Amino acid sequence: MPLHLAAPFRRLAAHRQVLTLAAVTAVLLAVAPTASARTIPRHKHPRIHAVRNILLNVGLPGIGLLLDDDDVPAEDGQKYELKLVRQGGEIIDVVYRVGDTYIPDALNQLSEFLHDTHNEEVKDYDPRTFDVLHTMLAKLGRSTSAIEILSAYRTQETNDALRASGTTNAAEHSQHIEAKAIDIRVPGVPAAQLRDAALSLNAGGVGYYPKSQFIHVDTGPVREWTFAPHKVRARSKARAKHSRHRRA
């Protein structure tokens, strides 16, 4: 292309990108629920699903596309299946993705299954969380294994109550509140192996709880930690003893 034509074309392309971004932003602002509505049960706030459609269908890297509710998923392509079990015995076994395409109804079922058990409220889960679980099991050669769910979505109120109880190490700004985190066990698989498989994905946060033999995975910032309360207590006692000696 002649040089005198190249610059106008570049300006036109940049202008179109700005217009596209502005259009997406306008739609998000129009359909996004208010902050107070984010933890209300799904059937009362269908706009949450609309926002998720927009975000996923712009082609974010590393995830699939989300079908419209009336579309039929392609039959070819890898099937992503999860079998989850809650502590009360409730079970779900569902194919939530085929190839690069997420299945809306299956995502809805999974989100409802992972509701806050303290108040039955539901929030749409980040589907990448399901990809983390599926890929982690595949790495371990346990694709068909059931995953035991210890903790899933939490409302802000539930998270605050857990923090106040002092019985957990729930973070103030937990990814559970954003429906991006799950605490799990897989029967027959040591938690250390689950941790290593999850860490190899480099897909978000991974917490290791050796005493209780479970792990936390989320799709937030990449980070890792090990929770060993007995070591924390030992260090606290040592500091207290040292402080008493100094006062004496």
PDB file of C-alpha atoms in Angstrom:
ATOM      1  CA  MET A   1       0.000   0.000   0.000  1.00  0.00           C
ATOM      2  CA  PRO A   2       1.396   3.491  -0.843  1.00  0.00           C
ATOM      3  CA  LEU A   3       2.691   5.365   2.170  1.00  0.00           C
ATOM      4  CA  HIS A   4       0.273   8.265   1.665  1.00  0.00           C
ATOM      5  CA  LEU A   5      -2.651   5.803   2.056  1.00  0.00           C
ATOM      6  CA  ALA A   6      -1.270   3.734   4.952  1.00  0.00           C
ATOM      7  CA  ALA A   7      -1.641   6.421   7.625  1.00  0.00           C
ATOM      8  CA  PRO A   8      -5.368   7.085   6.973  1.00  0.00           C
ATOM      9  CA  PHE A   9      -6.082   3.355   7.097  1.00  0.00           C
ATOM     10  CA  ARG A  10      -4.255   3.037  10.429  1.00  0.00           C
ATOM     11  CA  ARG A  11      -6.241   5.961  11.828  1.00  0.00           C
ATOM     12  CA  LEU A  12      -9.486   4.368  10.604  1.00  0.00           C
ATOM     13  CA  ALA A  13      -8.608   1.031  12.258  1.00  0.00           C
ATOM     14  CA  ALA A  14      -7.774   2.745  15.540  1.00  0.00           C
ATOM     15  CA  HIS A  15     -11.031   4.721  15.374  1.00  0.00           C
ATOM     16  CA  ARG A  16     -13.031   1.517  14.840  1.00  0.00           C
ATOM     17  CA  GLN A  17     -11.345  -0.112  17.853  1.00  0.00           C
ATOM     18  CA  VAL A  18     -12.276   2.860  20.039  1.00  0.00           C
ATOM     19  CA  LEU A  19     -15.878   2.738  18.835  1.00  0.00           C
ATOM     20  CA  THR A  20     -16.080  -1.017  19.516  1.00  0.00           C
ATOM     21  CA  LEU A  21     -14.732  -0.607  23.052  1.00  0.00           C
ATOM     22  CA  ALA A  22     -17.135   2.258  23.691  1.00  0.00           C
ATOM     23  CA  ALA A  23     -20.072   0.176  22.462  1.00  0.00           C
ATOM     24  CA  VAL A  24     -19.185  -2.761  24.721  1.00  0.00           C
ATOM     25  CA  THR A  25     -18.751  -0.412  27.690  1.00  0.00           C
ATOM     26  CA  ALA A  26     -22.131   1.195  27.033  1.00  0.00           C
ATOM     27  CA  VAL A  27     -23.875  -2.170  26.918  1.00  0.00           C
ATOM     28  CA  LEU A  28     -22.177  -3.280  30.130  1.00  0.00           C
ATOM     29  CA  LEU A  29     -23.326  -0.154  31.920  1.00  0.00           C
ATOM     30  CA  ALA A  30     -26.837  -0.635  30.617  1.00  0.00           C
ATOM     31  CA  VAL A  31     -27.257  -4.243  31.733  1.00  0.00           C
ATOM     32  CA  ALA A  32     -24.954  -4.591  34.740  1.00  0.00           C
ATOM     33  CA  PRO A  33     -26.780  -5.108  38.049  1.00  0.00           C
ATOM     34  CA  THR A  34     -26.119  -2.828  40.972  1.00  0.00           C
ATOM     35  CA  ALA A  35     -23.661  -3.920  43.652  1.00  0.00           C
ATOM     36  CA  SER A  36     -26.503  -4.657  46.054  1.00  0.00           C
ATOM     37  CA  ALA A  37     -28.015  -7.113  43.568  1.00  0.00           C
ATOM     38  CA  ARG A  38     -24.895  -9.160  42.945  1.00  0.00           C
ATOM     39  CA  THR A  39     -25.696 -11.830  45.497  1.00  0.00           C
ATOM     40  CA  ILE A  40     -29.438 -12.084  44.883  1.00  0.00           C
ATOM     41  CA  PRO A  41     -30.653 -15.468  43.550  1.00  0.00           C
ATOM     42  CA  ARG A  42     -30.251 -15.874  39.794  1.00  0.00           C
ATOM     43  CA  HIS A  43     -33.912 -15.994  38.782  1.00  0.00           C
ATOM     44  CA  LYS A  44     -34.447 -12.481  40.128  1.00  0.00           C
ATOM     45  CA  HIS A  45     -31.577 -10.968  38.141  1.00  0.00           C
ATOM     46  CA  PRO A  46     -31.309 -12.286  34.553  1.00  0.00           C
ATOM     47  CA  ARG A  47     -29.126  -9.273  33.683  1.00  0.00           C
ATOM     48  CA  ILE A  48     -26.171 -11.004  35.337  1.00  0.00           C
ATOM     49  CA  HIS A  49     -26.312 -13.659  32.613  1.00  0.00           C
ATOM     50  CA  ALA A  50     -26.423 -10.963  29.926  1.00  0.00           C
ATOM     51  CA  VAL A  51     -23.258  -9.350  31.266  1.00  0.00           C
ATOM     52  CA  ARG A  52     -21.477 -12.707  31.294  1.00  0.00           C
ATOM     53  CA  ASN A  53     -22.474 -13.314  27.660  1.00  0.00           C
ATOM     54  CA  ILE A  54     -20.911 -10.011  26.623  1.00  0.00           C
ATOM     55  CA  LEU A  55     -17.679 -10.546  28.540  1.00  0.00           C
ATOM     56  CA  LEU A  56     -17.117 -14.077  27.271  1.00  0.00           C
ATOM     57  CA  ASN A  57     -18.145 -13.524  23.677  1.00  0.00           C
ATOM     58  CA  VAL A  58     -15.605 -10.734  23.128  1.00  0.00           C
ATOM     59  CA  GLY A  59     -13.049 -13.530  23.089  1.00  0.00           C
ATOM     60  CA  LEU A  60     -11.110 -13.209  26.323  1.00  0.00           C
ATOM     61  CA  PRO A  61      -7.869 -15.227  26.077  1.00  0.00           C
ATOM     62  CA  GLY A  62      -7.721 -18.735  27.479  1.00  0.00           C
ATOM     63  CA  ILE A  63     -11.447 -19.441  27.662  1.00  0.00           C
ATOM     64  CA  GLY A  64     -14.197 -20.607  25.360  1.00  0.00           C
ATOM     65  CA  LEU A  65     -17.161 -18.817  23.841  1.00  0.00           C
ATOM     66  CA  LEU A  66     -20.600 -18.793  25.406  1.00  0.00           C
ATOM     67  CA  LEU A  67     -23.553 -19.895  23.305  1.00  0.00           C
ATOM     68  CA  ASP A  68     -26.801 -17.995  23.256  1.00  0.00           C
ATOM     69  CA  ASP A  69     -29.575 -19.886  25.022  1.00  0.00           C
ATOM     70  CA  ASP A  70     -31.246 -20.844  21.723  1.00  0.00           C
ATOM     71  CA  ASP A  71     -28.080 -22.196  20.108  1.00  0.00           C
ATOM     72  CA  VAL A  72     -27.179 -25.875  19.983  1.00  0.00           C
ATOM     73  CA  PRO A  73     -23.589 -26.795  20.889  1.00  0.00           C
ATOM     74  CA  ALA A  74     -21.507 -28.564  18.287  1.00  0.00           C
ATOM     75  CA  GLU A  75     -21.253 -32.306  18.784  1.00  0.00           C
ATOM     76  CA  ASP A  76     -17.617 -32.478  17.756  1.00  0.00           C
ATOM     77  CA  GLY A  77     -14.766 -31.273  19.906  1.00  0.00           C
ATOM     78  CA  GLN A  78     -13.480 -32.237  23.325  1.00  0.00           C
ATOM     79  CA  LYS A  79     -16.173 -32.606  25.962  1.00  0.00           C
ATOM     80  CA  TYR A  80     -15.440 -30.973  29.306  1.00  0.00           C
ATOM     81  CA  GLU A  81     -17.295 -32.866  32.006  1.00  0.00           C
ATOM     82  CA  LEU A  82     -17.334 -32.379  35.761  1.00  0.00           C
ATOM     83  CA  LYS A  83     -18.732 -34.533  38.528  1.00  0.00           C
ATOM     84  CA  LEU A  84     -19.105 -32.582  41.752  1.00  0.00           C
ATOM     85  CA  VAL A  85     -20.286 -33.772  45.159  1.00  0.00           C
ATOM     86  CA  ARG A  86     -21.340 -31.543  48.042  1.00  0.00           C
ATOM     87  CA  GLN A  87     -20.900 -32.592  51.643  1.00  0.00           C
ATOM     88  CA  GLY A  88     -24.619 -33.186  52.051  1.00  0.00           C
ATOM     89  CA  GLY A  89     -24.477 -35.856  49.334  1.00  0.00           C
ATOM     90  CA  GLU A  90     -25.846 -33.748  46.471  1.00  0.00           C
ATOM     91  CA  ILE A  91     -24.237 -34.683  43.125  1.00  0.00           C
ATOM     92  CA  ILE A  92     -24.027 -33.078  39.701  1.00  0.00           C
ATOM     93  CA  ASP A  93     -22.472 -34.670  36.610  1.00  0.00           C
ATOM     94  CA  VAL A  94     -22.566 -32.391  33.575  1.00  0.00           C
ATOM     95  CA  VAL A  95     -20.780 -31.548  30.327  1.00  0.00           C
ATOM     96  CA  TYR A  96     -20.349 -27.782  30.549  1.00  0.00           C
ATOM     97  CA  ARG A  97     -18.200 -27.171  27.475  1.00  0.00           C
ATOM     98  CA  VAL A  98     -17.672 -28.740  24.047  1.00  0.00           C
ATOM     99  CA  GLY A  99     -14.518 -27.725  22.229  1.00  0.00           C
ATOM    100  CA  ASP A 100     -14.176 -23.977  22.688  1.00  0.00           C
ATOM    101  CA  THR A 101     -17.851 -23.451  23.465  1.00  0.00           C
ATOM    102  CA  TYR A 102     -19.416 -23.180  26.907  1.00  0.00           C
ATOM    103  CA  ILE A 103     -22.973 -24.431  27.342  1.00  0.00           C
ATOM    104  CA  PRO A 104     -25.120 -21.817  29.145  1.00  0.00           C
ATOM    105  CA  ASP A 105     -27.594 -24.237  30.716  1.00  0.00           C
ATOM    106  CA  ALA A 106     -24.770 -26.364  32.104  1.00  0.00           C
ATOM    107  CA  LEU A 107     -23.027 -23.288  33.524  1.00  0.00           C
ATOM    108  CA  ASN A 108     -26.291 -22.289  35.175  1.00  0.00           C
ATOM    109  CA  GLN A 109     -26.641 -25.746  36.705  1.00  0.00           C
ATOM    110  CA  LEU A 110     -23.102 -25.636  38.071  1.00  0.00           C
ATOM    111  CA  SER A 111     -23.540 -22.142  39.502  1.00  0.00           C
ATOM    112  CA  GLU A 112     -26.763 -23.166  41.211  1.00  0.00           C
ATOM    113  CA  PHE A 113     -25.110 -26.307  42.545  1.00  0.00           C
ATOM    114  CA  LEU A 114     -22.317 -24.178  44.032  1.00  0.00           C
ATOM    115  CA  HIS A 115     -24.717 -21.821  45.830  1.00  0.00           C
ATOM    116  CA  ASP A 116     -24.004 -20.362  49.256  1.00  0.00           C
ATOM    117  CA  THR A 117     -25.242 -23.116  51.570  1.00  0.00           C
ATOM    118  CA  HIS A 118     -25.817 -20.670  54.425  1.00  0.00           C
ATOM    119  CA  ASN A 119     -28.513 -18.668  52.646  1.00  0.00           C
ATOM    120  CA  GLU A 120     -29.149 -20.490  49.329  1.00  0.00           C
ATOM    121  CA  GLU A 121     -28.079 -17.499  47.255  1.00  0.00           C
ATOM    122  CA  VAL A 122     -26.558 -18.036  43.811  1.00  0.00           C
ATOM    123  CA  LYS A 123     -24.040 -16.177  41.706  1.00  0.00           C
ATOM    124  CA  ASP A 124     -22.851 -16.977  38.181  1.00  0.00           C
ATOM    125  CA  TYR A 125     -19.472 -18.676  38.394  1.00  0.00           C
ATOM    126  CA  ASP A 126     -16.454 -17.719  36.341  1.00  0.00           C
ATOM    127  CA  PRO A 127     -16.369 -20.685  33.897  1.00  0.00           C
ATOM    128  CA  ARG A 128     -12.583 -20.649  33.945  1.00  0.00           C
ATOM    129  CA  THR A 129     -12.891 -22.077  37.462  1.00  0.00           C
ATOM    130  CA  PHE A 130     -14.465 -25.180  35.950  1.00  0.00           C
ATOM    131  CA  ASP A 131     -11.685 -25.355  33.360  1.00  0.00           C
ATOM    132  CA  VAL A 132      -9.129 -25.331  36.175  1.00  0.00           C
ATOM    133  CA  LEU A 133     -10.856 -28.268  37.862  1.00  0.00           C
ATOM    134  CA  HIS A 134     -11.204 -30.239  34.636  1.00  0.00           C
ATOM    135  CA  THR A 135      -7.627 -29.660  33.473  1.00  0.00           C
ATOM    136  CA  MET A 136      -6.217 -30.392  36.917  1.00  0.00           C
ATOM    137  CA  LEU A 137      -7.917 -33.794  37.002  1.00  0.00           C
ATOM    138  CA  ALA A 138      -6.814 -34.524  33.435  1.00  0.00           C
ATOM    139  CA  LYS A 139      -3.195 -33.880  34.417  1.00  0.00           C
ATOM    140  CA  LEU A 140      -3.588 -36.427  37.203  1.00  0.00           C
ATOM    141  CA  GLY A 141      -5.222 -38.983  34.918  1.00  0.00           C
ATOM    142  CA  ARG A 142      -8.424 -38.718  36.963  1.00  0.00           C
ATOM    143  CA  SER A 143     -10.774 -37.013  34.502  1.00  0.00           C
ATOM    144  CA  THR A 144     -13.766 -39.088  35.601  1.00  0.00           C
ATOM    145  CA  SER A 145     -13.186 -38.720  39.342  1.00  0.00           C
ATOM    146  CA  ALA A 146     -15.713 -36.959  41.531  1.00  0.00           C
ATOM    147  CA  ILE A 147     -14.630 -33.723  43.183  1.00  0.00           C
ATOM    148  CA  GLU A 148     -15.774 -33.136  46.745  1.00  0.00           C
ATOM    149  CA  ILE A 149     -16.780 -29.506  47.250  1.00  0.00           C
ATOM    150  CA  LEU A 150     -15.977 -28.122  50.693  1.00  0.00           C
ATOM    151  CA  SER A 151     -16.676 -24.454  50.032  1.00  0.00           C
ATOM    152  CA  ALA A 152     -17.878 -22.639  46.933  1.00  0.00           C
ATOM    153  CA  TYR A 153     -19.703 -19.336  46.495  1.00  0.00           C
ATOM    154  CA  ARG A 154     -20.086 -17.170  49.600  1.00  0.00           C
ATOM    155  CA  THR A 155     -22.029 -13.979  49.987  1.00  0.00           C
ATOM    156  CA  GLN A 156     -20.243 -11.118  51.692  1.00  0.00           C
ATOM    157  CA  GLU A 157     -22.334 -11.776  54.796  1.00  0.00           C
ATOM    158  CA  THR A 158     -21.320 -15.434  54.922  1.00  0.00           C
ATOM    159  CA  ASN A 159     -17.668 -14.589  54.432  1.00  0.00           C
ATOM    160  CA  ASP A 160     -17.798 -11.968  57.183  1.00  0.00           C
ATOM    161  CA  ALA A 161     -19.428 -14.475  59.539  1.00  0.00           C
ATOM    162  CA  LEU A 162     -16.722 -17.055  58.829  1.00  0.00           C
ATOM    163  CA  ARG A 163     -14.009 -14.496  59.511  1.00  0.00           C
ATOM    164  CA  ALA A 164     -15.681 -13.451  62.756  1.00  0.00           C
ATOM    165  CA  SER A 165     -15.986 -17.063  63.921  1.00  0.00           C
ATOM    166  CA  GLY A 166     -12.220 -17.536  63.873  1.00  0.00           C
ATOM    167  CA  THR A 167     -12.643 -21.140  62.720  1.00  0.00           C
ATOM    168  CA  THR A 168     -11.328 -20.537  59.187  1.00  0.00           C
ATOM    169  CA  ASN A 169      -8.741 -18.364  57.492  1.00  0.00           C
ATOM    170  CA  ALA A 170     -11.284 -16.783  55.142  1.00  0.00           C
ATOM    171  CA  ALA A 171      -9.745 -13.760  53.433  1.00  0.00           C
ATOM    172  CA  GLU A 172     -11.412 -10.383  53.735  1.00  0.00           C
ATOM    173  CA  HIS A 173     -11.586 -10.032  49.959  1.00  0.00           C
ATOM    174  CA  SER A 174     -12.036 -13.717  49.204  1.00  0.00           C
ATOM    175  CA  GLN A 175     -12.385 -14.925  45.630  1.00  0.00           C
ATOM    176  CA  HIS A 176     -15.266 -17.048  46.936  1.00  0.00           C
ATOM    177  CA  ILE A 177     -17.315 -13.840  47.126  1.00  0.00           C
ATOM    178  CA  GLU A 178     -16.722 -13.291  43.409  1.00  0.00           C
ATOM    179  CA  ALA A 179     -17.719 -16.882  42.510  1.00  0.00           C
ATOM    180  CA  LYS A 180     -14.187 -17.542  41.300  1.00  0.00           C
ATOM    181  CA  ALA A 181     -12.986 -19.982  43.971  1.00  0.00           C
ATOM    182  CA  ILE A 182     -13.638 -23.508  45.212  1.00  0.00           C
ATOM    183  CA  ASP A 183     -12.175 -25.556  48.068  1.00  0.00           C
ATOM    184  CA  ILE A 184     -11.947 -29.209  47.081  1.00  0.00           C
ATOM    185  CA  ARG A 185     -10.822 -32.740  47.788  1.00  0.00           C
ATOM    186  CA  VAL A 186     -10.616 -35.659  45.369  1.00  0.00           C
ATOM    187  CA  PRO A 187     -11.015 -39.035  47.109  1.00  0.00           C
ATOM    188  CA  GLY A 188      -7.907 -41.138  46.655  1.00  0.00           C
ATOM    189  CA  VAL A 189      -5.695 -38.225  45.618  1.00  0.00           C
ATOM    190  CA  PRO A 190      -3.408 -36.612  48.228  1.00  0.00           C
ATOM    191  CA  ALA A 191      -3.924 -32.885  48.568  1.00  0.00           C
ATOM    192  CA  ALA A 192      -0.245 -32.310  47.758  1.00  0.00           C
ATOM    193  CA  GLN A 193      -0.753 -33.882  44.330  1.00  0.00           C
ATOM    194  CA  LEU A 194      -3.819 -31.742  43.707  1.00  0.00           C
ATOM    195  CA  ARG A 195      -1.824 -28.668  44.704  1.00  0.00           C
ATOM    196  CA  ASP A 196       1.037 -29.507  42.345  1.00  0.00           C
ATOM    197  CA  ALA A 197      -1.341 -30.115  39.439  1.00  0.00           C
ATOM    198  CA  ALA A 198      -3.162 -26.849  40.104  1.00  0.00           C
ATOM    199  CA  LEU A 199       0.086 -24.892  40.409  1.00  0.00           C
ATOM    200  CA  SER A 200       1.283 -26.252  37.070  1.00  0.00           C
ATOM    201  CA  LEU A 201      -1.662 -24.525  35.358  1.00  0.00           C
ATOM    202  CA  ASN A 202      -0.545 -21.059  36.488  1.00  0.00           C
ATOM    203  CA  ALA A 203      -4.202 -20.066  36.260  1.00  0.00           C
ATOM    204  CA  GLY A 204      -4.836 -18.303  39.573  1.00  0.00           C
ATOM    205  CA  GLY A 205      -4.556 -18.810  43.306  1.00  0.00           C
ATOM    206  CA  VAL A 206      -3.747 -22.170  44.895  1.00  0.00           C
ATOM    207  CA  GLY A 207      -3.981 -22.729  48.630  1.00  0.00           C
ATOM    208  CA  TYR A 208      -2.741 -25.917  50.300  1.00  0.00           C
ATOM    209  CA  TYR A 209      -4.246 -27.118  53.589  1.00  0.00           C
ATOM    210  CA  PRO A 210      -2.205 -30.181  54.584  1.00  0.00           C
ATOM    211  CA  LYS A 211      -3.842 -30.787  57.962  1.00  0.00           C
ATOM    212  CA  SER A 212      -7.359 -30.893  56.515  1.00  0.00           C
ATOM    213  CA  GLN A 213      -6.161 -32.407  53.221  1.00  0.00           C
ATOM    214  CA  PHE A 214      -7.823 -30.064  50.769  1.00  0.00           C
ATOM    215  CA  ILE A 215      -6.846 -27.308  48.368  1.00  0.00           C
ATOM    216  CA  HIS A 216      -8.285 -23.979  47.311  1.00  0.00           C
ATOM    217  CA  VAL A 217      -8.253 -22.984  43.636  1.00  0.00           C
ATOM    218  CA  ASP A 218      -9.402 -19.719  42.105  1.00  0.00           C
ATOM    219  CA  THR A 219      -9.090 -17.662  38.939  1.00  0.00           C
ATOM    220  CA  GLY A 220      -7.854 -14.536  40.668  1.00  0.00           C
ATOM    221  CA  PRO A 221      -4.229 -13.341  40.628  1.00  0.00           C
ATOM    222  CA  VAL A 222      -1.601 -16.080  40.403  1.00  0.00           C
ATOM    223  CA  ARG A 223      -0.312 -16.833  43.908  1.00  0.00           C
ATOM    224  CA  GLU A 224       0.086 -19.729  46.337  1.00  0.00           C
ATOM    225  CA  TRP A 225       0.071 -20.351  50.069  1.00  0.00           C
ATOM    226  CA  THR A 226       0.135 -23.142  52.632  1.00  0.00           C
ATOM    227  CA  PHE A 227      -2.054 -22.956  55.707  1.00  0.00           C
ATOM    228  CA  ALA A 228      -0.529 -24.694  58.715  1.00  0.00           C
ATOM    229  CA  PRO A 229      -2.340 -23.426  61.834  1.00  0.00           C
ATOM    230  CA  HIS A 230      -0.237 -25.479  64.269  1.00  0.00           C
ATOM    231  CA  LYS A 231       2.914 -23.723  63.041  1.00  0.00           C
ATOM    232  CA  VAL A 232       1.236 -20.352  63.384  1.00  0.00           C
ATOM    233  CA  ARG A 233       0.208 -21.163  66.955  1.00  0.00           C
ATOM    234  CA  ALA A 234       3.723 -22.385  67.770  1.00  0.00           C
ATOM    235  CA  ARG A 235       5.265 -19.155  66.501  1.00  0.00           C
ATOM    236  CA  SER A 236       2.703 -17.116  68.438  1.00  0.00           C
ATOM    237  CA  LYS A 237       3.477 -18.996  71.660  1.00  0.00           C
ATOM    238  CA  ALA A 238       7.205 -18.534  71.117  1.00  0.00           C
ATOM    239  CA  ARG A 239       6.755 -14.785  70.622  1.00  0.00           C
ATOM    240  CA  ALA A 240       4.561 -14.561  73.731  1.00  0.00           C
ATOM    241  CA  LYS A 241       7.128 -16.461  75.819  1.00  0.00           C
ATOM    242  CA  HIS A 242       9.931 -14.230  74.565  1.00  0.00           C
ATOM    243  CA  SER A 243       7.845 -11.159  75.394  1.00  0.00           C
ATOM    244  CA  ARG A 244       7.225 -12.390  78.968  1.00  0.00           C
ATOM    245  CA  HIS A 245      10.947 -12.947  79.495  1.00  0.00           C
ATOM    246  CA  ARG A 246      11.691  -9.437  78.289  1.00  0.00           C
ATOM    247  CA  ARG A 247       9.078  -7.938  80.622  1.00  0.00           C
ATOM    248  CA  ALA A 248      10.500  -9.951  83.517  1.00  0.00           C
TER     249      ALA A 248
END
